[in-house]
Structures are given as structure tokens and as C-alpha cells.
PDB file of C-alpha atoms in Angstrom:
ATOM      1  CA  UNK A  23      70.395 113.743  -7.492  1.00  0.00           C
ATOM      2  CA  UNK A  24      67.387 114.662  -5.211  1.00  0.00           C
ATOM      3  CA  UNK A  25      66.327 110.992  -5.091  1.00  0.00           C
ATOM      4  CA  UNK A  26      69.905 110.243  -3.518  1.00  0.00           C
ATOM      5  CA  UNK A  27      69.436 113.467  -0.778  1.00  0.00           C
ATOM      6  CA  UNK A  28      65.917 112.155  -0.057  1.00  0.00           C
ATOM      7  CA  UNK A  29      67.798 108.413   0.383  1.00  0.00           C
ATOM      8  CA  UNK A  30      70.495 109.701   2.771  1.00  0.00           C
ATOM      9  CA  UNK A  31      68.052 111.293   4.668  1.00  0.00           C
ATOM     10  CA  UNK A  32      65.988 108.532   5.663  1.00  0.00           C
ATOM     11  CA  UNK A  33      68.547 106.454   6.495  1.00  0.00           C
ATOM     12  CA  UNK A  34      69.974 109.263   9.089  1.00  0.00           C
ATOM     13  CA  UNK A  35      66.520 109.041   9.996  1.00  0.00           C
ATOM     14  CA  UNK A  36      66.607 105.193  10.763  1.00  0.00           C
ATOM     15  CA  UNK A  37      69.871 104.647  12.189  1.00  0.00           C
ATOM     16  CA  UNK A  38      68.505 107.418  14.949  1.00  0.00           C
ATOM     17  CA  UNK A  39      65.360 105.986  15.286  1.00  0.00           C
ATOM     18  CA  UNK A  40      67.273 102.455  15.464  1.00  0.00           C
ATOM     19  CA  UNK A  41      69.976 103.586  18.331  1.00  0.00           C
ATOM     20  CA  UNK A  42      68.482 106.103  20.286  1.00  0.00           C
ATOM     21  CA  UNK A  43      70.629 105.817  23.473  1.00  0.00           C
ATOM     22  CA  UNK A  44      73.776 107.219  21.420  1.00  0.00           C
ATOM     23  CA  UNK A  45      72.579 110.360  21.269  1.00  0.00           C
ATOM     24  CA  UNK A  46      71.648 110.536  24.778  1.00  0.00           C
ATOM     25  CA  UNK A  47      75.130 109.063  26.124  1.00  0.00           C
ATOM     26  CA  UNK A  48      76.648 111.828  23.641  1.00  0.00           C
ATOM     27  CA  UNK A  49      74.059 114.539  25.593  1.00  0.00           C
ATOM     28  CA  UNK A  50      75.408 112.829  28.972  1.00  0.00           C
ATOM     29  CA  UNK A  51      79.159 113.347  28.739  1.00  0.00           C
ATOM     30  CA  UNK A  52      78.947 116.599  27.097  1.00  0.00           C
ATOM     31  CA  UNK A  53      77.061 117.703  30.254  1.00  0.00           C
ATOM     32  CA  UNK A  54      79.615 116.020  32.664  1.00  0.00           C
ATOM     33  CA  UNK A  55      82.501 117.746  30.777  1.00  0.00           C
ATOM     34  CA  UNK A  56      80.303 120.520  31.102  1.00  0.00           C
ATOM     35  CA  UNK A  57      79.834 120.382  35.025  1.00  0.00           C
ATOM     36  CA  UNK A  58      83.801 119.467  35.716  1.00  0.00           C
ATOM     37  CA  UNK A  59      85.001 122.172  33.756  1.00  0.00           C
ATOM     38  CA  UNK A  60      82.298 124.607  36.012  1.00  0.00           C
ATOM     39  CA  UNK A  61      84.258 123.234  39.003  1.00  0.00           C
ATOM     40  CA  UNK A  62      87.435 124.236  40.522  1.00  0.00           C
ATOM     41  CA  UNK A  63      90.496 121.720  40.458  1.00  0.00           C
ATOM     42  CA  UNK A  64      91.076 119.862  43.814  1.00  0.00           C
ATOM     43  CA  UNK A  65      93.923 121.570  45.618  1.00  0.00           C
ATOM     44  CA  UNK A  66      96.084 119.173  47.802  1.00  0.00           C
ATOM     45  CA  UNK A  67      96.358 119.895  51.322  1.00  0.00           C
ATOM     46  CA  UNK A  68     100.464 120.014  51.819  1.00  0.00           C
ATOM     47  CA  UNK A  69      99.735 119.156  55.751  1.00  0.00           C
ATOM     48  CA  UNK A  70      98.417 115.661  55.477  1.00  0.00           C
ATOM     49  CA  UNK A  71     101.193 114.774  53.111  1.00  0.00           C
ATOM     50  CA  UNK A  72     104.306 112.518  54.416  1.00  0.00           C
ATOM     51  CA  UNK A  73     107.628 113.906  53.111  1.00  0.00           C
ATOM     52  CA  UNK A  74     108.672 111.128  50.947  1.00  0.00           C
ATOM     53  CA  UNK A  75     105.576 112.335  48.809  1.00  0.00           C
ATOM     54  CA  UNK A  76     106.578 115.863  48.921  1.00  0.00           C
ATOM     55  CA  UNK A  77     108.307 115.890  45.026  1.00  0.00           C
ATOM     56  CA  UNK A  78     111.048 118.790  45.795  1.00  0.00           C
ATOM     57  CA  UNK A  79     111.609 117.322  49.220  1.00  0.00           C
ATOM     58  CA  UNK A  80     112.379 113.907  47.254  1.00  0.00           C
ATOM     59  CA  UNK A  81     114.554 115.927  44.975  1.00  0.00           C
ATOM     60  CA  UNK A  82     116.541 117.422  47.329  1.00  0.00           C
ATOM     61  CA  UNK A  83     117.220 113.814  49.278  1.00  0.00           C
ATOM     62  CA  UNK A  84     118.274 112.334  46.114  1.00  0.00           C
ATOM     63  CA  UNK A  85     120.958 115.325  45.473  1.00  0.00           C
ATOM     64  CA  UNK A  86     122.292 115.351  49.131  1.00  0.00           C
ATOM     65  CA  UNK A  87     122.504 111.143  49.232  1.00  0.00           C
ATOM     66  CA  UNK A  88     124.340 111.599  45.995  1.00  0.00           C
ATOM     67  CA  UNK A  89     126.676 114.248  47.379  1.00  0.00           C
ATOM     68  CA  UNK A  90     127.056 112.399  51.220  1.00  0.00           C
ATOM     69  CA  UNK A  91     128.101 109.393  49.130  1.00  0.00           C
ATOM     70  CA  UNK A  92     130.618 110.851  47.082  1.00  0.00           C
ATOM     71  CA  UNK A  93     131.921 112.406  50.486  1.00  0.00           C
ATOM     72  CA  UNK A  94     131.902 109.123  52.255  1.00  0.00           C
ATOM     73  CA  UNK A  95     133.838 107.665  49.232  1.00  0.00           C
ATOM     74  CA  UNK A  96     136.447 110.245  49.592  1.00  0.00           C
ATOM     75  CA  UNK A  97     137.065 110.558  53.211  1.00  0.00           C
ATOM     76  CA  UNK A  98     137.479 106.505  52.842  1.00  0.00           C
ATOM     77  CA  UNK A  99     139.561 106.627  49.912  1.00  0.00           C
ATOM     78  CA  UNK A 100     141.869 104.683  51.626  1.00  0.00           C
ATOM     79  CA  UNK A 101     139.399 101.645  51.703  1.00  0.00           C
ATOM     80  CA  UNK A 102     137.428 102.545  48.364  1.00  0.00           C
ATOM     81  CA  UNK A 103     140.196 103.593  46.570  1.00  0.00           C
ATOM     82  CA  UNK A 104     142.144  99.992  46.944  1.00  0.00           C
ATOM     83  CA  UNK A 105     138.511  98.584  46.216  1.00  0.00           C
ATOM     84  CA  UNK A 106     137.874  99.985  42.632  1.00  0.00           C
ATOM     85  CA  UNK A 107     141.650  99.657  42.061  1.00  0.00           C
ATOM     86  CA  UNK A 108     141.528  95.582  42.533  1.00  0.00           C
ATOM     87  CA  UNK A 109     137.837  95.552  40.574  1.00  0.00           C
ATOM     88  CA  UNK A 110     139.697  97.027  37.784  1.00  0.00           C
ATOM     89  CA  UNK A 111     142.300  94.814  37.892  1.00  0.00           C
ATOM     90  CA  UNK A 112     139.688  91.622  38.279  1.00  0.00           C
ATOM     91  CA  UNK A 113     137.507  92.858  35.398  1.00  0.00           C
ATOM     92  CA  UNK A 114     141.067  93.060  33.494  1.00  0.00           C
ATOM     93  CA  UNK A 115     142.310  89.181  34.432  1.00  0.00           C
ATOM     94  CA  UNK A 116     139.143  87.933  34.295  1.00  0.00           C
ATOM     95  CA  UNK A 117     140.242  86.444  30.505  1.00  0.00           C
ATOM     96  CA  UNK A 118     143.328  85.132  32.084  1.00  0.00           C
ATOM     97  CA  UNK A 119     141.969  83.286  34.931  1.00  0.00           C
ATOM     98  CA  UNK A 120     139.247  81.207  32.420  1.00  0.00           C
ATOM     99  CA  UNK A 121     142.099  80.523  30.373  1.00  0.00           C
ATOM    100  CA  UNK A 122     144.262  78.841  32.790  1.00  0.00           C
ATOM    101  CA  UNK A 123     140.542  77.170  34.082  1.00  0.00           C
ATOM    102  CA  UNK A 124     140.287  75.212  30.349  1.00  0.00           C
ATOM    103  CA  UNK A 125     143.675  74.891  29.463  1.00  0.00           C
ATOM    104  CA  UNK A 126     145.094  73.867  32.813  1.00  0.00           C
ATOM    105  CA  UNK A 127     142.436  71.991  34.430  1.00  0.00           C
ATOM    106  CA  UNK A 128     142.864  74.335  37.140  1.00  0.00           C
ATOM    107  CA  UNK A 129     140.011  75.347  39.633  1.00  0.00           C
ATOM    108  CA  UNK A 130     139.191  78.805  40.351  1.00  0.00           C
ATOM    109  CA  UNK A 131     140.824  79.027  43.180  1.00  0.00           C
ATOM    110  CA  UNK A 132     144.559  77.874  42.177  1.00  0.00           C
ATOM    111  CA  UNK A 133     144.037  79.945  39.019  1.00  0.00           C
ATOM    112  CA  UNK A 134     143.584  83.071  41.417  1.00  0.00           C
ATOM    113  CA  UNK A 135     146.402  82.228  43.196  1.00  0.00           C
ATOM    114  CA  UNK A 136     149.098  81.360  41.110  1.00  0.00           C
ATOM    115  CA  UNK A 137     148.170  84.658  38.809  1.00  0.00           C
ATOM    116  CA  UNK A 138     147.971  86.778  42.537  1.00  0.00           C
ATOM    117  CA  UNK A 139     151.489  85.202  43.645  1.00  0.00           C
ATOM    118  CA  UNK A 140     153.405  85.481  40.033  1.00  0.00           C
ATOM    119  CA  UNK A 141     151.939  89.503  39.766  1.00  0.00           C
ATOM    120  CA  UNK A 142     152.755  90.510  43.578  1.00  0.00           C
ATOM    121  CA  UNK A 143     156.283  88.492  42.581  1.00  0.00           C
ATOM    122  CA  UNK A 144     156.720  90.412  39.223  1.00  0.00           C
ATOM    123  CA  UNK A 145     155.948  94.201  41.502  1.00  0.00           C
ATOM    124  CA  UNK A 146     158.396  93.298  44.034  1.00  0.00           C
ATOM    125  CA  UNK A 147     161.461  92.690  41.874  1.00  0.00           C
ATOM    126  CA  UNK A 148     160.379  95.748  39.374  1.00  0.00           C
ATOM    127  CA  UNK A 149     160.228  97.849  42.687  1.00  0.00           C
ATOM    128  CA  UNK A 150     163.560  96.199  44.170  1.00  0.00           C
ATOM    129  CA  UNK A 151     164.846  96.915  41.033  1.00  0.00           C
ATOM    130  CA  UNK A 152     164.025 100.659  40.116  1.00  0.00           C
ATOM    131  CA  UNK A 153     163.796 102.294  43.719  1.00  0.00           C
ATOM    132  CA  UNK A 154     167.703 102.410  44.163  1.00  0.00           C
ATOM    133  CA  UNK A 155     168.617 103.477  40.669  1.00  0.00           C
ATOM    134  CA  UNK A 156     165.511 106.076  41.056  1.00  0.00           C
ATOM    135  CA  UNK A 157     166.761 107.206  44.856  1.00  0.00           C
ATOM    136  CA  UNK A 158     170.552 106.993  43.366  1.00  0.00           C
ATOM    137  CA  UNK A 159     169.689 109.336  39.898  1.00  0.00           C
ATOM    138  CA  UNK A 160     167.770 111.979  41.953  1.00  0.00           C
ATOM    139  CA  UNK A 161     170.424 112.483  44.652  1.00  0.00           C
ATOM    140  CA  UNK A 162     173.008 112.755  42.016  1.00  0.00           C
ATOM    141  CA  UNK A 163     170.898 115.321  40.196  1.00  0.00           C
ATOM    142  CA  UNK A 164     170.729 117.191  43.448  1.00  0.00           C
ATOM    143  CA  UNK A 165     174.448 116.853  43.878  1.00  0.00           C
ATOM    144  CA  UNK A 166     174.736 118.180  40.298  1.00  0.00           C
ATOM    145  CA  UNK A 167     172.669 121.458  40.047  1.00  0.00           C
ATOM    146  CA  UNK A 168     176.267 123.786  40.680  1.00  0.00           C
ATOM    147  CA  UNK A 169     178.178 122.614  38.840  1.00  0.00           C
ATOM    148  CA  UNK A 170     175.062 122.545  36.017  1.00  0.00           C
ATOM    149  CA  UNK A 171     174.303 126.341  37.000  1.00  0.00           C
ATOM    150  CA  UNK A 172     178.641 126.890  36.746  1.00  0.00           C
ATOM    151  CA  UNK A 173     178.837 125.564  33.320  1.00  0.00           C
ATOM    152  CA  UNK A 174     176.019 127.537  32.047  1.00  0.00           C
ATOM    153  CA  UNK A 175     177.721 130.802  32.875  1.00  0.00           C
ATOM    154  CA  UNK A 176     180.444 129.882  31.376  1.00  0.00           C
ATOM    155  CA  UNK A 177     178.491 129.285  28.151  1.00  0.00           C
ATOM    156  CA  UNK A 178     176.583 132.556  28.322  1.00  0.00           C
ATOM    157  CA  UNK A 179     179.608 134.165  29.222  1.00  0.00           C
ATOM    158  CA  UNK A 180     181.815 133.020  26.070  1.00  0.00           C
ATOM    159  CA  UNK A 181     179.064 132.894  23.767  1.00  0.00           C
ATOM    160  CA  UNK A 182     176.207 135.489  24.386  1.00  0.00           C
ATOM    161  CA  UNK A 183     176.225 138.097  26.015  1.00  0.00           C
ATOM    162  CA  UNK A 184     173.315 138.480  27.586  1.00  0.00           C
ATOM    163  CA  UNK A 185     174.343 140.429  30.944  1.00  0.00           C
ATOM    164  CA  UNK A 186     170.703 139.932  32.309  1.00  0.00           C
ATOM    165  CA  UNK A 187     170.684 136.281  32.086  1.00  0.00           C
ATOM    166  CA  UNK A 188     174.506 135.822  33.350  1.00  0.00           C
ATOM    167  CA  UNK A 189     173.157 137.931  36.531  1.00  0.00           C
ATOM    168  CA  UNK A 190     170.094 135.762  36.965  1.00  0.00           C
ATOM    169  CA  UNK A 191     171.775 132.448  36.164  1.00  0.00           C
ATOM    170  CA  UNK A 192     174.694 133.868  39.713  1.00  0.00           C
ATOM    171  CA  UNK A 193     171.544 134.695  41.783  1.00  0.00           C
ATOM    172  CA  UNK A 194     170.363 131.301  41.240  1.00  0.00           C
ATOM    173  CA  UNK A 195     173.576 129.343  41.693  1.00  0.00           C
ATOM    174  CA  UNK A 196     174.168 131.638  45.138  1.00  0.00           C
ATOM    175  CA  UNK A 197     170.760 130.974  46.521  1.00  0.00           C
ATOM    176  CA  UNK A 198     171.219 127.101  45.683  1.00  0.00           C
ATOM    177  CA  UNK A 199     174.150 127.402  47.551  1.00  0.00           C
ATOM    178  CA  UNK A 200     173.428 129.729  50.021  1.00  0.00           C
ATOM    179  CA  UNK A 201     169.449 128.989  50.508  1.00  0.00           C
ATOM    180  CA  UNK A 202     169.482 125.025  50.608  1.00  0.00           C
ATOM    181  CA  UNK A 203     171.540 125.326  53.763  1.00  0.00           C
ATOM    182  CA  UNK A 204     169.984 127.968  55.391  1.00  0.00           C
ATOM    183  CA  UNK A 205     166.549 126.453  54.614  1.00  0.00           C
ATOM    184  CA  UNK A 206     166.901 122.916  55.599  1.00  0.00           C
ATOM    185  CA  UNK A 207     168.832 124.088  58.516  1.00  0.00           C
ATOM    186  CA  UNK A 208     166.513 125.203  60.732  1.00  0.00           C
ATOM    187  CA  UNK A 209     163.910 122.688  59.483  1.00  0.00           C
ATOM    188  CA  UNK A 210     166.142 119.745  61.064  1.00  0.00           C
ATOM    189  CA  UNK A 211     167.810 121.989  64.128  1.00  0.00           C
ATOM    190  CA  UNK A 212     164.369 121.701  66.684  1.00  0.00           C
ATOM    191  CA  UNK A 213     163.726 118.453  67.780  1.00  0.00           C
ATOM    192  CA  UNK A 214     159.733 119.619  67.323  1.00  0.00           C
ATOM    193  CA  UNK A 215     160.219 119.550  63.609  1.00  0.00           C
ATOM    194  CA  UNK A 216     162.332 116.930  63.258  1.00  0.00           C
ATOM    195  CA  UNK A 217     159.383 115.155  65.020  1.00  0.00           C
ATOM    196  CA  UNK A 218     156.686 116.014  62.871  1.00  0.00           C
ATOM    197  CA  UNK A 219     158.650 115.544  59.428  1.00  0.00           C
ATOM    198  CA  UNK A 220     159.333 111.929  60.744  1.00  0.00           C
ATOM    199  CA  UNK A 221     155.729 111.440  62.045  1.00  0.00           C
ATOM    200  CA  UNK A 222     154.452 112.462  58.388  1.00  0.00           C
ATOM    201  CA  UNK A 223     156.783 110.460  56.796  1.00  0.00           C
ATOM    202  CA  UNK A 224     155.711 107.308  58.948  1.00  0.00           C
ATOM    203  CA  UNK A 225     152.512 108.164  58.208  1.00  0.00           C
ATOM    204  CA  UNK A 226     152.741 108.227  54.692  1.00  0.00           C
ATOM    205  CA  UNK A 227     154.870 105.201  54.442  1.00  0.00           C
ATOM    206  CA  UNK A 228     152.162 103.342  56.253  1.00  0.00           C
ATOM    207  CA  UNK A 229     149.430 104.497  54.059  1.00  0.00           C
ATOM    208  CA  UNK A 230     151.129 103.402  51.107  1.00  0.00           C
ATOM    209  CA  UNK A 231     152.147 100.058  52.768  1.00  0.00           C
ATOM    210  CA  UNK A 232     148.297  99.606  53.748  1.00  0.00           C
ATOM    211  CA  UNK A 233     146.804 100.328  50.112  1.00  0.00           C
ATOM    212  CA  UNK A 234     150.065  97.863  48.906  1.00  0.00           C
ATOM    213  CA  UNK A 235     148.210  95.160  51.438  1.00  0.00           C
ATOM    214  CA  UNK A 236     144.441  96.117  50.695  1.00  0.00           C
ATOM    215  CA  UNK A 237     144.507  95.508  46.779  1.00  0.00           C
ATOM    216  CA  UNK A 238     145.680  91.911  46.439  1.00  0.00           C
ATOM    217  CA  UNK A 239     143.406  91.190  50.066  1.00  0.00           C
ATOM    218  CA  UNK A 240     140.698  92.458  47.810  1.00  0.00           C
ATOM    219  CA  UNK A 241     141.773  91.379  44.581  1.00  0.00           C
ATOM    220  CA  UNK A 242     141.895  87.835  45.878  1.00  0.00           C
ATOM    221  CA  UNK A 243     138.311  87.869  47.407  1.00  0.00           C
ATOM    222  CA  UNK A 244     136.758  89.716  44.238  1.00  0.00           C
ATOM    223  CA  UNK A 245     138.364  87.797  41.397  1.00  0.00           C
ATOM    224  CA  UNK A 246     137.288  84.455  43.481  1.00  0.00           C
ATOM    225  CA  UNK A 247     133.858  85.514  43.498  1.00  0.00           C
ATOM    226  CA  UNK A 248     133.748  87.922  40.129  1.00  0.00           C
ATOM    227  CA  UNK A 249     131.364  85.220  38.325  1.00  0.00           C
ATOM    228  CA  UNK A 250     128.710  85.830  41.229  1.00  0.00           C
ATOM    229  CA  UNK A 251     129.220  89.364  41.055  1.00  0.00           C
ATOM    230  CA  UNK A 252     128.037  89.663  37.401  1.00  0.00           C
ATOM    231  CA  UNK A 253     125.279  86.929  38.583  1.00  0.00           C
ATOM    232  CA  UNK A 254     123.797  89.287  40.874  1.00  0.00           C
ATOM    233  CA  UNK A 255     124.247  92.220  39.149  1.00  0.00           C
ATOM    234  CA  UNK A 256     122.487  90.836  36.253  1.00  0.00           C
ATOM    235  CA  UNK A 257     119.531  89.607  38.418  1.00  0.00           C
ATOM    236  CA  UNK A 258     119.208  93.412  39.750  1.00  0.00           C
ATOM    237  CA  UNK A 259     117.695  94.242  36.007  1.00  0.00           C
ATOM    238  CA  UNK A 260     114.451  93.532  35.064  1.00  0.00           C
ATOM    239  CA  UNK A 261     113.751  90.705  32.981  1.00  0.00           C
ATOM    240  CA  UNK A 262     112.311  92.520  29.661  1.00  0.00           C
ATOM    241  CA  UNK A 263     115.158  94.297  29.463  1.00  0.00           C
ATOM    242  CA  UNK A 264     117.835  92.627  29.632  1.00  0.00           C
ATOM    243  CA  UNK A 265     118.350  91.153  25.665  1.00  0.00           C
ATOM    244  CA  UNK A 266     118.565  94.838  25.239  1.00  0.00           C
ATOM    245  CA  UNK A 267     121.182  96.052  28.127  1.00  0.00           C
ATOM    246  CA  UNK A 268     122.917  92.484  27.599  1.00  0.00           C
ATOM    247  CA  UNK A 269     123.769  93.176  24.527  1.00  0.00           C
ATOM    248  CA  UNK A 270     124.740  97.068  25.129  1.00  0.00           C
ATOM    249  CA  UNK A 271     127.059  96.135  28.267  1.00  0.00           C
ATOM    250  CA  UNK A 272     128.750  93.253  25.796  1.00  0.00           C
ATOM    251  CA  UNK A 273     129.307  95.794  22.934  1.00  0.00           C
ATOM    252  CA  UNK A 274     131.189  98.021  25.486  1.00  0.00           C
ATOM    253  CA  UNK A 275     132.649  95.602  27.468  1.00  0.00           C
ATOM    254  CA  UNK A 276     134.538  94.287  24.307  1.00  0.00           C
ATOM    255  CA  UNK A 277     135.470  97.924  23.703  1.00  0.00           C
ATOM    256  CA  UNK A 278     136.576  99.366  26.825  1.00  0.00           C
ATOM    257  CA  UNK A 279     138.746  95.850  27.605  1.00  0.00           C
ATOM    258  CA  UNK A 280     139.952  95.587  24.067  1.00  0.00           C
ATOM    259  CA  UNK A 281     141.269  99.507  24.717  1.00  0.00           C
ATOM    260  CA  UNK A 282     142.332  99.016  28.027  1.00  0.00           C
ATOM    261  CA  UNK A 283     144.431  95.455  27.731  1.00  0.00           C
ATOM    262  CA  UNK A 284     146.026  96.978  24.165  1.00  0.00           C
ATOM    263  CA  UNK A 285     147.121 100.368  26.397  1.00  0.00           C
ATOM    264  CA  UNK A 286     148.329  97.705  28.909  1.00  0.00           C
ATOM    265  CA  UNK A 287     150.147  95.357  26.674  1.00  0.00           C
ATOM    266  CA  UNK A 288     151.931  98.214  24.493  1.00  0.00           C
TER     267      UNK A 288
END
């Protein structure tokens, strides 16, 4: 046991003796850890710093460029708006379109078109269709509300009697009567407000007839170029990682379009 002591010794002995610079690197950089820790940390000078390297500065652009853009995007929702509407609706016929490109023999273009003319055909009969029986229902309804109101006193008359609601049912049916008249009266007696309500409702009118025109103008454009689109947008990623967001933006691509077409079909 004291032979083996003796034995480990001298070879602690030797290895020092063999590779003396190891202990004096080790006495080195313990007395350069020594010296940095004796000296204060280097304090940056804020003045001779630009403001794009100022880290709250940087913060602060980032949340006010997120906030302008959100603003810009609303106060041009009449542009944006018609924008996302027809990417939507490209992203959705995108299936449709490659069909008719392998079954058809069709090129892009003429796929595009004849799917742009046949929806904008199917809209304009559903609209020319609906509006009048819509516009026809709701004036009838209006026409309707006495006589509605007349037949539910008599109900609560002959069958409850519930004073309270027979008194509020009257004050209703006199102030549909009474009211309507005397409201929309003077609304439509000055020329000033007859003015505005027709400016507003030219106004509107035109705003709807412009987003009507903007999404198949961009729908056309978008779905004509929508291969590109996902070209460049892929090229925008880095190439180590895209295997990985590839195969992410597939697994909820065939998700959020298997959703969306069912919701759309049913």
C-alpha cells in the first residue's frame, strides 16, 4: 500500500517535471482573471451611439411601424380589403385552375378566365335574383308591423290578461303609427337633408360598386401570377430551413383549405 503512494508520487513528480509550462499557463490566466475582475466594466458612452443601435429606441420603431401599418391598412381598406378578399379567393381556386390546366389542355390564362367569367356570371344572376324578393319581403314586413301589433292585442286581450303588456303593446302600435310619420317627415321636408341622405347613399353605392370592380381586377392579376407568388415567397426563407417550414406550411395548408372548401361546399 505504501509502495503504491510512493509510485503515484513520483509519477506526479515526472509528469511536472515533464510539462512545466502547464502550470505556468494555469498561474497566467488565474492572474488575468484576477486583474479583469480588479477592473471596472466598460460603460458605453450613449452619445457616440447612432439610434438604430439604441435597443429601446429599436423597440419602440418596431411597435409604432407595426401600429402605422395596421393604420395604413385600415384607412385603405377600400384597396386592401378587396386585396386579401381576391388572395383568399385565389389561394381557394388555386385546385380548380390546375385541374382545368391537365384535364383541359388549357393554359393558365384561359383557365383564369373562363373560371373569372362563369363566377362573376353565377353572382350576377344570384344577386338579380334575390335583391327584389329581399327589397319586396322587407317592405312588406314594414307594411305589416300594425296590423302584427293589432292582432297581438287582440290575443292578449282574449286570452291573458296582462293589462301591462296590452298598454305597452297600444304605445307601440301608436308610436309606429304616429312616430314613423312624424320622424321621416322632417328628415325628407329640407332640401339640405334630402341632399345629404342622397349624397351618402351615392356614396355608399359607389363604394360597394368599386370593391364589386376591385376583387375580380385583382383576382385576375393574382391568380395569373399565384405560382410566382409562392416562388418568391419561398425564396424569402433561408435555405436550411425550409424542409422544416415546407413541410409545416403543407401540413396547414391541407388543413385550413380542406376546412375552408368543406365550409364552402356544404
Amino acid at each position: 500500500m505504501r509502495y503504491r503512494y510512493v509510485m503515484a508520487d513520483k509519477e506526479k513528480s515526472k509528469s511536472g517535471a515533464r510539462h512545466p509550462h502547464h502550470s505556468s499557463r494555469k498561474k497566467a490566466s488565474a492572474r488575468n482573471s484576477a486583474e479583469s475582475a480588479d477592473q471596472p466594466a466598460e460603460v458605453t458612452d450613449w452619445r457616440r451611439l447612432h439610434l438604430w443601435q439604441i435597443q429601446p429606441l429599436r423597440d419602440i420603431a418596431v411597435i409604432a411601424a407595426v401600429i402605422l401599418f395596421v393604420m395604413l391598412g385600415y384607412w385603405l381598406s377600400a384597396i386592401t380589403v378587396p386585396l386579401l378578399i381576391a388572395l383568399t379567393l385565389a389561394y381557394l381556386t388555386e385546385p380548380v385552375i390546375e385541374k382545368c390546366e391537365e384535364r383541359f389542355r388549357w393554359n393558365r390564362r384561359k383557365s383564369v378566365l373562363i373560371l373569372l367569367v362563369l363566377s362573376v356570371t353565377v353572382a350576377l344572376v344570384f344577386v338579380l335574383t334575390a335583391l327584389p324578393i329581399v327589397v319586396g319581403q322587407t317592405l312588406r314586413l314594414i307594411q305589416m308591423i300594425p296590423s302584427y301589433i293589432d292582432k297581438t292585442l287582440v290575443y292578449v286581450s282574449e286570452h291573458k290578461n296582462a293589462e301591462s303588456l296590452q298598454e305597452f303593446l297600444e304605445t307601440a302600435r301608436q308610436w309606429v303609427q304616429g312616430n314613423a310619420a312624424s320622424k321621416a317627415g322632417p328628415a325628407v321636408a329640407t332640401v339640405g337633408e334630402a341632399v345629404r341622405m342622397i349624397a351618402g347613399f351615392a356614396g355608399s353605392l359607389f363604394y360597394f360598386l368599386f370593391m364589386v370592380f376591385l376583387i375580380p381586377f385583382y383576382y385576375y392579376f393574382i391568380a395569373l401570377s399565384y405560382p410566382r407568388i409562392i416562388h418568391y415567397a419561398a425564396s424569402l426563407i433561408r435555405k436550411d430551413k425550409q424542409p422544416r417550414v415546407f413541410e409545416l406550411v403543407g401540413k396547414m395548408d391541407r388543413a385550413v383549405s380542406g376546412f375552408v372548401r368543406g365550409r364552402l361546399v356544404i
